[in-house]
Coordinates of C-alpha atoms and ligand atoms in Angstrom, one line a residue:
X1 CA -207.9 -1.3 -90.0
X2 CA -209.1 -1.6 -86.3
X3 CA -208.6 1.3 -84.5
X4 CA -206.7 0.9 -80.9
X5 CA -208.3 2.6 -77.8
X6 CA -205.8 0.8 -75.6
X7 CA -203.1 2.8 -77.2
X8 CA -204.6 5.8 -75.8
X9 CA -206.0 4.9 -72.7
X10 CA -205.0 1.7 -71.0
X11 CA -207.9 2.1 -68.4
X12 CA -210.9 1.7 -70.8
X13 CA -212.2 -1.9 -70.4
X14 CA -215.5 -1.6 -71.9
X15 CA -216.4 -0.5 -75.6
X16 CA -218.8 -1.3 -78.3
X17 CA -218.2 -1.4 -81.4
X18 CA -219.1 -2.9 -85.2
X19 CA -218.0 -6.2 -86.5
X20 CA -216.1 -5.2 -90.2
X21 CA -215.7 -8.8 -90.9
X22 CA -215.9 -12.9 -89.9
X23 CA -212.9 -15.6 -90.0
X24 CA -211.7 -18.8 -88.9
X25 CA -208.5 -19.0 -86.9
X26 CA -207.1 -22.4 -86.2
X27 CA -211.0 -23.6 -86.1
X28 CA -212.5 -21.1 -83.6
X29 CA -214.3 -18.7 -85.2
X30 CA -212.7 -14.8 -84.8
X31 CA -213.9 -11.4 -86.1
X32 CA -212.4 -7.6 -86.7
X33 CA -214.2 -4.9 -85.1
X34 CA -213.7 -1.1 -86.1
X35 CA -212.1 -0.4 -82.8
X36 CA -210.6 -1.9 -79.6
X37 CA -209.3 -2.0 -76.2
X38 CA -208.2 -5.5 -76.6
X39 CA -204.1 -5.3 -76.6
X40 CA -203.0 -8.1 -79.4
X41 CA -199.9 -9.7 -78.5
X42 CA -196.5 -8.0 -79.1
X43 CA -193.7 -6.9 -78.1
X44 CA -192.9 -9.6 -75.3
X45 CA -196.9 -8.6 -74.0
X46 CA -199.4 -11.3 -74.0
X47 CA -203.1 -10.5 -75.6
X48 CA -205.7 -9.7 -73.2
X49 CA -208.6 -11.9 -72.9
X50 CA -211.7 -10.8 -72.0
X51 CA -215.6 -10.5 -73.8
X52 CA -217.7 -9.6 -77.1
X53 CA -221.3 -9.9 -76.0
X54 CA -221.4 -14.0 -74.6
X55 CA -218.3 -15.1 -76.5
X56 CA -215.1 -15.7 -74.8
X57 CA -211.9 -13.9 -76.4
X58 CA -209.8 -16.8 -76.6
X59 CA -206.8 -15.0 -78.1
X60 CA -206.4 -11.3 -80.1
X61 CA -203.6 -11.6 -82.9
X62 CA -202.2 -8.7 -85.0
X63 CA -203.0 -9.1 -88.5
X64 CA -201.6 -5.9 -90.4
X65 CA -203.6 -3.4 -89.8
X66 CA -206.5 -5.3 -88.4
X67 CA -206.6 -7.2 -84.8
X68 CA -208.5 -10.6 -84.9
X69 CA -210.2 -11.7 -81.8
X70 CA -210.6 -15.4 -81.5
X71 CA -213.7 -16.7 -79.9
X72 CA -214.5 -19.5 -78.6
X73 CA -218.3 -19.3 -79.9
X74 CA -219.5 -17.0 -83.2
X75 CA -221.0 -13.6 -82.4
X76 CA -224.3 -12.9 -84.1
X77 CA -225.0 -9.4 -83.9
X78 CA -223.0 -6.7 -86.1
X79 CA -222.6 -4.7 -83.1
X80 CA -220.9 -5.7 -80.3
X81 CA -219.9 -5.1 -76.8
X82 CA -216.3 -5.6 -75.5
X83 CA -214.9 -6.0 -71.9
X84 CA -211.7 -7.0 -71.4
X85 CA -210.5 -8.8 -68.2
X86 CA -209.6 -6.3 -65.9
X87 CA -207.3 -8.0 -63.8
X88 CA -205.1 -9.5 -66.7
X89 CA -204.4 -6.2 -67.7
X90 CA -204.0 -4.9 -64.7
X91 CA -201.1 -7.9 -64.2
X92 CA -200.1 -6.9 -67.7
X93 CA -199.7 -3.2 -67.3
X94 CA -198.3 -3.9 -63.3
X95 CA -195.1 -6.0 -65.2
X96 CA -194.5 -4.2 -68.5
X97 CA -194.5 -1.0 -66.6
X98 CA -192.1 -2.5 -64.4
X99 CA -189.6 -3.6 -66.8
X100 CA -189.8 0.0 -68.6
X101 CA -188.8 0.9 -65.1
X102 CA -186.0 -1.6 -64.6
X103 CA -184.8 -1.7 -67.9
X104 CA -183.8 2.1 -67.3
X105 CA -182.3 1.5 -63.8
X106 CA -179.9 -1.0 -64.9
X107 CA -178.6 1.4 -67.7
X108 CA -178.3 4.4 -64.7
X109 CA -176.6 2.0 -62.3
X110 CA -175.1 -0.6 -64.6
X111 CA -175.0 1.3 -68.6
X112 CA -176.4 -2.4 -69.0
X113 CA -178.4 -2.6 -72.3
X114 CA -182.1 -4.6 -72.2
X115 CA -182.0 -6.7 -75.4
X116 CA -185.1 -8.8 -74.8
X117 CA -188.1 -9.1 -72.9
X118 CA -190.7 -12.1 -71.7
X119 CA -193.5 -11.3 -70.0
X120 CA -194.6 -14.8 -68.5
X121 CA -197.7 -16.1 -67.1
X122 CA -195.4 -16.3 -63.5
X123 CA -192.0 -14.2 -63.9
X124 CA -191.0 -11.7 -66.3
X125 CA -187.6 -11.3 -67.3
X126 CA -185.3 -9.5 -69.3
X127 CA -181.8 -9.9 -71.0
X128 CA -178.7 -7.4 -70.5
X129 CA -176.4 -6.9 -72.8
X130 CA -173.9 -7.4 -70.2
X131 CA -173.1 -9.0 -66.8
X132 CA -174.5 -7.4 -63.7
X133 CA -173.8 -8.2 -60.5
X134 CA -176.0 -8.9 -57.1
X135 CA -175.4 -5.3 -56.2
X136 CA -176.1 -3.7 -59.1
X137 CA -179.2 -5.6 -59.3
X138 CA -180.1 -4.1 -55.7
X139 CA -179.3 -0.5 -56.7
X140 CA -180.9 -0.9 -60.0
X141 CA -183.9 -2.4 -58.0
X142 CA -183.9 0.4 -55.8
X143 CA -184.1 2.8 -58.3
X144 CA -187.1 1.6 -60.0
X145 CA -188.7 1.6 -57.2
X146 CA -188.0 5.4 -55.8
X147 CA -189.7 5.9 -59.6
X148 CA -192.4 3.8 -58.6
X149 CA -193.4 5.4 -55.4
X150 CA -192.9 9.2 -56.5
X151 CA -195.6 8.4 -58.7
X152 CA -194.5 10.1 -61.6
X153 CA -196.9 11.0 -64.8
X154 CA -196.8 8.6 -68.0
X155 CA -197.0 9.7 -71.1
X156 CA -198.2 8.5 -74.5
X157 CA -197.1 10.9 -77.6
X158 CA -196.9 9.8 -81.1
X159 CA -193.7 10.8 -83.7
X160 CA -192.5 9.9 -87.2
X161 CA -190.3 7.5 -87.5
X162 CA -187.6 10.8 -88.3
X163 CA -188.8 12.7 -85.2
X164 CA -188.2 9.7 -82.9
X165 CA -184.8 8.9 -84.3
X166 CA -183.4 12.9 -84.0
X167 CA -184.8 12.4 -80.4
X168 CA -182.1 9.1 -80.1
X169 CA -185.5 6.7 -80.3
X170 CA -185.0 3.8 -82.7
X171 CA -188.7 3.0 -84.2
X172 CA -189.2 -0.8 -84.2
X173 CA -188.4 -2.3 -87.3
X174 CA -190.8 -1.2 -90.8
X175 CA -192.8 1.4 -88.6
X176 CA -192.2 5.0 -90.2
X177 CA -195.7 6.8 -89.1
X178 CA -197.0 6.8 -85.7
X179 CA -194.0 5.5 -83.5
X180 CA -195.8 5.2 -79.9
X181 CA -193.6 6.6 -77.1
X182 CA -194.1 5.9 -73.4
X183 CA -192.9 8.6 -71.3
X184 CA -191.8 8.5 -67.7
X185 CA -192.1 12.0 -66.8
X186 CA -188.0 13.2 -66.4
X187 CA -187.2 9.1 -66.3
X188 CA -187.3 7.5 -69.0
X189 CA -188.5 7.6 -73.4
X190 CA -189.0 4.5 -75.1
X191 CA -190.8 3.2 -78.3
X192 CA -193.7 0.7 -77.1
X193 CA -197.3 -0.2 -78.0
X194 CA -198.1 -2.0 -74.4
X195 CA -200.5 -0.6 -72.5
X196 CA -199.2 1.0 -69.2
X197 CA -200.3 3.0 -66.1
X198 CA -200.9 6.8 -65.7
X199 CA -198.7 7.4 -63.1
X200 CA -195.6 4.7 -61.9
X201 CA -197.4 4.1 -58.6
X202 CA -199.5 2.0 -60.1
X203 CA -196.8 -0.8 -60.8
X204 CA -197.2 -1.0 -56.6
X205 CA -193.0 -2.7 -56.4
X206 CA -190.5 -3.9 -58.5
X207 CA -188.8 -7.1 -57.0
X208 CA -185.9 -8.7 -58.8
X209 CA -186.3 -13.1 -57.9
X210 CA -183.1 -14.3 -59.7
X211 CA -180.1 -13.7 -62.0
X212 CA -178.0 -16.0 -64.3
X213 CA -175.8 -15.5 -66.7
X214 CA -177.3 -16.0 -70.3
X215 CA -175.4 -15.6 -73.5
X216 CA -172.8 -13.3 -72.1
X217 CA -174.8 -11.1 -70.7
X218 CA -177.7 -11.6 -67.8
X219 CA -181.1 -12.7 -67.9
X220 CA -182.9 -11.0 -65.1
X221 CA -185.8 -12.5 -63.4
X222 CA -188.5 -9.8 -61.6
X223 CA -191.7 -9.3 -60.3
X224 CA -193.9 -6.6 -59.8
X225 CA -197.2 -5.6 -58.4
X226 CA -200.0 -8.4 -57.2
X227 CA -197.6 -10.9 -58.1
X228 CA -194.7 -9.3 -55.6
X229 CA -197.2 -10.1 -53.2
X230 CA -198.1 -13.7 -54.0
X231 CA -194.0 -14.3 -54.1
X232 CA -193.7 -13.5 -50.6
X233 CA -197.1 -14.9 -49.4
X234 CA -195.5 -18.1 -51.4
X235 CA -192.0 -17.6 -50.0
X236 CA -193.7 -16.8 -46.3
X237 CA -195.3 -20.5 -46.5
X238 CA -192.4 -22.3 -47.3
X239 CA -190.8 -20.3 -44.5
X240 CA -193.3 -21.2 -41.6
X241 CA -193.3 -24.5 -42.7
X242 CA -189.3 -24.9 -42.5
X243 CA -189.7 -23.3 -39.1
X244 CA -192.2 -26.1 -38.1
X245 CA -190.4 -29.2 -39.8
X246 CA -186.6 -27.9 -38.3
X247 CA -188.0 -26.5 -34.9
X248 CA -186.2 -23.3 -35.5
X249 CA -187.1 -19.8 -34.9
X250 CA -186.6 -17.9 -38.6
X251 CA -183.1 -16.0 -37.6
X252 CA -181.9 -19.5 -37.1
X253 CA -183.8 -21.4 -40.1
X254 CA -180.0 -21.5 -41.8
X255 CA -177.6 -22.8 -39.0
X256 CA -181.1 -25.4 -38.1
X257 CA -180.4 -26.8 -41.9
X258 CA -177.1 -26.4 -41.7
X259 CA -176.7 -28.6 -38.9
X260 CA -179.9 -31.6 -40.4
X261 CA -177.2 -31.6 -43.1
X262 CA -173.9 -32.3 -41.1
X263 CA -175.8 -34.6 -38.7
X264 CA -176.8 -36.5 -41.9
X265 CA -173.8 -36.6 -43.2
X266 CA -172.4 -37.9 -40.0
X267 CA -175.4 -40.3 -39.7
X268 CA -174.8 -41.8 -43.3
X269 CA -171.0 -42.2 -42.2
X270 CA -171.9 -44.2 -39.1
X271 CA -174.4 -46.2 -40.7
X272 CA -171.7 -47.1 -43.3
X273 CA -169.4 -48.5 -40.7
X274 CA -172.3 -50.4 -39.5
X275 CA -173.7 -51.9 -42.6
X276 CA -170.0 -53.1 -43.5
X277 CA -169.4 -54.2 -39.8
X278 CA -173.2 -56.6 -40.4
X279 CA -172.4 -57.7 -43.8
X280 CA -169.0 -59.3 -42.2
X281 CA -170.4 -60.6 -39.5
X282 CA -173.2 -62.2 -42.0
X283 CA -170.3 -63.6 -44.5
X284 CA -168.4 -65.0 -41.4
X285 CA -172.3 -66.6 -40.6
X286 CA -173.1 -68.1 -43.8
X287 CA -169.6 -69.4 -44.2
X288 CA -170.1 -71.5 -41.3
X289 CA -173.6 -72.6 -42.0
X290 CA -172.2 -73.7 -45.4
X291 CA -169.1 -75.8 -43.4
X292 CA -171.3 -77.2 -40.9
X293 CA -169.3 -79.7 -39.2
X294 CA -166.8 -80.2 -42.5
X295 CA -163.1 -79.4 -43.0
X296 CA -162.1 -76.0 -43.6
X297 CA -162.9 -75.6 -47.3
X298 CA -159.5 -75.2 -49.2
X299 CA -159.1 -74.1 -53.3
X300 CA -159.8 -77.6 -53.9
X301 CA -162.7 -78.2 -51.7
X302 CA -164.0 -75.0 -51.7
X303 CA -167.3 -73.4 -49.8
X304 CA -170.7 -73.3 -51.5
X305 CA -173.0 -70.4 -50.4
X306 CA -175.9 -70.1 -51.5
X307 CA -178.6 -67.5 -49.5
X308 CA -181.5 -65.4 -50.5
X309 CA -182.6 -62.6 -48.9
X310 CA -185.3 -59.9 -48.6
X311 CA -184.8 -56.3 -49.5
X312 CA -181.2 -56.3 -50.1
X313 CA -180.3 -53.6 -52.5
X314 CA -177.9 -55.2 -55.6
X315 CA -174.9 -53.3 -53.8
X316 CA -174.9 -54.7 -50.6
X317 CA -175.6 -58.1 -52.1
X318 CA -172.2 -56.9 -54.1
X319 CA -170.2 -56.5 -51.2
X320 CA -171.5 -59.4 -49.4
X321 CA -170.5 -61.9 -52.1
X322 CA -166.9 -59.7 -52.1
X323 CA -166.6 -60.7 -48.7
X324 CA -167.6 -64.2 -48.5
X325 CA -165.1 -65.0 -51.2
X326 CA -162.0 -62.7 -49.6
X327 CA -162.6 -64.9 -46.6
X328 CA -162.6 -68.4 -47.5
X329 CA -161.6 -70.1 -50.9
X330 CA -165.8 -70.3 -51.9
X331 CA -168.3 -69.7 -54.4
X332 CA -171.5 -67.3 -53.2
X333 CA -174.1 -67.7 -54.9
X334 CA -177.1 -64.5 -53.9
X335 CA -180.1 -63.3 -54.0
X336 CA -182.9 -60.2 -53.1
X337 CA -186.2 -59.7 -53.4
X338 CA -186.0 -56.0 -53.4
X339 CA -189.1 -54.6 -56.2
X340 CA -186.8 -57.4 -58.4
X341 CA -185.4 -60.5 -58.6
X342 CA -181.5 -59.6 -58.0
X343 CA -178.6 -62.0 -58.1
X344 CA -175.0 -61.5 -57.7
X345 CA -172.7 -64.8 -58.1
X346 CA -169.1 -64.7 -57.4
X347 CA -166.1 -67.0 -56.7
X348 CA -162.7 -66.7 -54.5
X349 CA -159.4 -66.0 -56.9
X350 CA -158.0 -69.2 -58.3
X351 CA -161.6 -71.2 -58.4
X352 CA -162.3 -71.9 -61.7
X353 CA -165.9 -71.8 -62.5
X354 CA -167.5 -69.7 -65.5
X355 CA -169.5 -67.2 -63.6
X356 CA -170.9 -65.1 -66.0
X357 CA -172.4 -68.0 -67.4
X358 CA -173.5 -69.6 -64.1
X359 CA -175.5 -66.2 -64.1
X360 CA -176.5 -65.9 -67.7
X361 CA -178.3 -69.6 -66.7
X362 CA -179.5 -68.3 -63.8
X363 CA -180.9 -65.0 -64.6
X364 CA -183.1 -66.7 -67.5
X365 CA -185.0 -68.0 -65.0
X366 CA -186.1 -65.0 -63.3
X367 CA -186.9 -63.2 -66.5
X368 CA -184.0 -60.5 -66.7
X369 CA -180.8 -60.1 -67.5
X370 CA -177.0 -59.5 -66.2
X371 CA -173.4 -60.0 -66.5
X372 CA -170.4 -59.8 -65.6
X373 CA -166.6 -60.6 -66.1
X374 CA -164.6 -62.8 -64.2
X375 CA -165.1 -63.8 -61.0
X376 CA -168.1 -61.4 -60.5
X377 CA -171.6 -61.1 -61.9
X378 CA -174.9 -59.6 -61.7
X379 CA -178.4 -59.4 -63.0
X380 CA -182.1 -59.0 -62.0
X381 CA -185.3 -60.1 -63.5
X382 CA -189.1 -59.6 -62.9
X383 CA -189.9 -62.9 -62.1
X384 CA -189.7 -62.8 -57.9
X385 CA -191.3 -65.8 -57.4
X386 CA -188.8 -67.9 -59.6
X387 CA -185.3 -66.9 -57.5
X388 CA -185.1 -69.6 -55.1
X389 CA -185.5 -71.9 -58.4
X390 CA -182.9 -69.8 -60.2
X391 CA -180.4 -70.1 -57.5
X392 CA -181.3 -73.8 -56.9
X393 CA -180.4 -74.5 -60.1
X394 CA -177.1 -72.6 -60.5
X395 CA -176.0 -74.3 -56.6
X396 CA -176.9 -77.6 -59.0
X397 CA -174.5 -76.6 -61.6
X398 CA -171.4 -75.8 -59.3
X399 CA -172.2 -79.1 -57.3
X400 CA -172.2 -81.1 -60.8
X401 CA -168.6 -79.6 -61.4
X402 CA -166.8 -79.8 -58.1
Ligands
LIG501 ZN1 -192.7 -1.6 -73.6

């Protein structure tokens, strides 16, 4: 059995002590001491990590009674020396602290239930049994904090199982000696083996980050400590560099993005009319190129276009072809080099090619594949350098049939 001087005093990060016995853990080697102040993960707390002698304490796992520290290299000697990471536990102590705070703040403001708790490696959260709203999440964040900075005594005492329950404490589950209690002095009583502060102070500030609604009830993201102030040193860049990219003092960060958005949406708007105003004027173009000094092409003598271009995205290729064919009786027969080989074939209502096929033929050369149904279909491929071939060769097929 390896006796726990975290449980008694969360502030002692050095110790020695004797090694009781050697293991293996998932290949790393790992011993038991007699005694501790390494916290072993439980109860939504993460292990410390920390020293014995050279070795690295990879991870400390409860096993029974004993605590097995895993090392990342064997320890020799029987006696050891332990130092655990100061500023992990101090990170661990700031957040679980904090969420005994919390926890107790939403049931004052809210009668809202914690069910679970996570202590991350960037937020902690916890679930309520219940919904809680934005403002009861500020009032319950207020609270903890008034707790926090009156710097009130904790407590560690020890009960029975029977003493804990008469005093409305339920033990955790199969412990009937020793229930740990962390007290908030005239706050707050609740069965825990974490290690936390001496007074509430040292938890520095409880900020809540986000809420959501989670399985009826609400998870409830927070913060507390050194890591409240790398949320706001994080938040603060993102801040000045809005500022810089929108040219807007802070008070007016959200009308500046407000306004990028509308004029975007305004500018996407006009762009559209343009884009369709240059693809007809480019159908009417191609049209003619493909009359040249000919009749007007009629169902029977209809227009062949064929045209390749660079860039084109599949959809305005699309909408070209639609065009081309609403104008004159024709058959359009495009391509873009855009990162692929794209192709979009189509022919006027009443023309009676087989276009999908005209494309399956086509889009073998490139390398890729496409269909389509009726009078409209598309494909890409890989093979760029082949699409003047491909479409060559379908222009071929039409001209064989006409
Ligand atoms: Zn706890």
């Amino acid at each position: 059995m390896t006796e726990r001087l975290h449980s008694q005093d969360a502030h002692l990060l050095e110790f020695d002590a004797t090694v009781v016995s050697r293991r293996e853990h998932e290949g790393r080697p790992a011993v038991v001491l007699d005694r501790t102040a390494f916290y072993a993960e439980s109860g939504g707390q993460p292990w410390d990590t920390g020293t014995l002698d050279e070795a690295r304490v990879v991870a400390v796992i409860e096993d029974g009674e004993d605590v097995l520290h895993v090392l990342d290299r064997a320890v020799s000697a029987d006696r050891v020396r332990g130092r655990v990471d100061a500023e992990r536990r101090r990170d661990h102590m700031q957040q679980h602290h904090g969420q005994h705070l919390l926890s107790r703040a939403f049931v004052e403001v809210a009668q809202a239930e914690t069910i679970a708790f996570h202590l991350g490696s960037e937020v902690t959260t916890i679930d309520l049994d219940r919904l809680a709203g934005e403002e009861q999440a500020r009032a319950a964040e207020r609270r903890a904090n008034e707790v926090v900075w009156e710097a009130r005594p904790v407590r560690v005492s020890m009960l029975t199982a029977t003493e804990a329950r008469t005093q409305g404490l339920e033990p955790p589950e199969g412990v009937e000696a020793d229930v740990r209690v962390v007290e908030v002095d005239g706050f707050d009583r609740q069965p825990c083996g974490g290690t936390h502060p001496r007074t509430t102070a040292e938890v520095g500030v409880v900020v809540i980050t986000a809420l959501e609604r989670y399985k009826g009830g609400t998870r409830v993201s927070f913060v507390c400590g050194h890591r409240a102030l790398a949320a706001i040193a994080r938040r603060q860049d993102v801040l000045d560099r809005l500022v810089s990219t929108l040219s807007a003092p802070l008070d007016d960060l959200v009308a500046a993005a407000q306004k990028a958005k509308d004029d975007l949406v305004e500018s996407e708007r006009r762009a559209k009319g343009l884009l369709e105003r240059a693809l007809e004027g480019e159908a009417r173009r191609l049209l003619a190129e493909a009359r040249g000094d000919g009749p007007a092409p009629t169902p029977a003598t209809p227009a062949l276009v064929v045209a390749a271009f660079d860039g084109w995205s599949p959809n305005d290729l699309r909408v070209l072809a639609t065009r081309l064919v609403g104008l004159a009786p024709c058959v359009a027969l495009l391509g873009s080099r855009a990162g692929k080989a794209h192709l979009v074939f189509a022919q006027s209502e009443g023309l009676s090619h087989d276009v999908p096929a005209l494309l399956k033929g086509a889009v073998e050369h490139i390398g890729g594949k496409g269909g389509g149904r009726g009078n409209v279909a598309q494909g890409g491929g890989d093979r760029l350098d082949l699409l003047d071939h491909a479409l060559a060769g379908a222009a071929d097929s039409v001209r064989a049939r006409a």
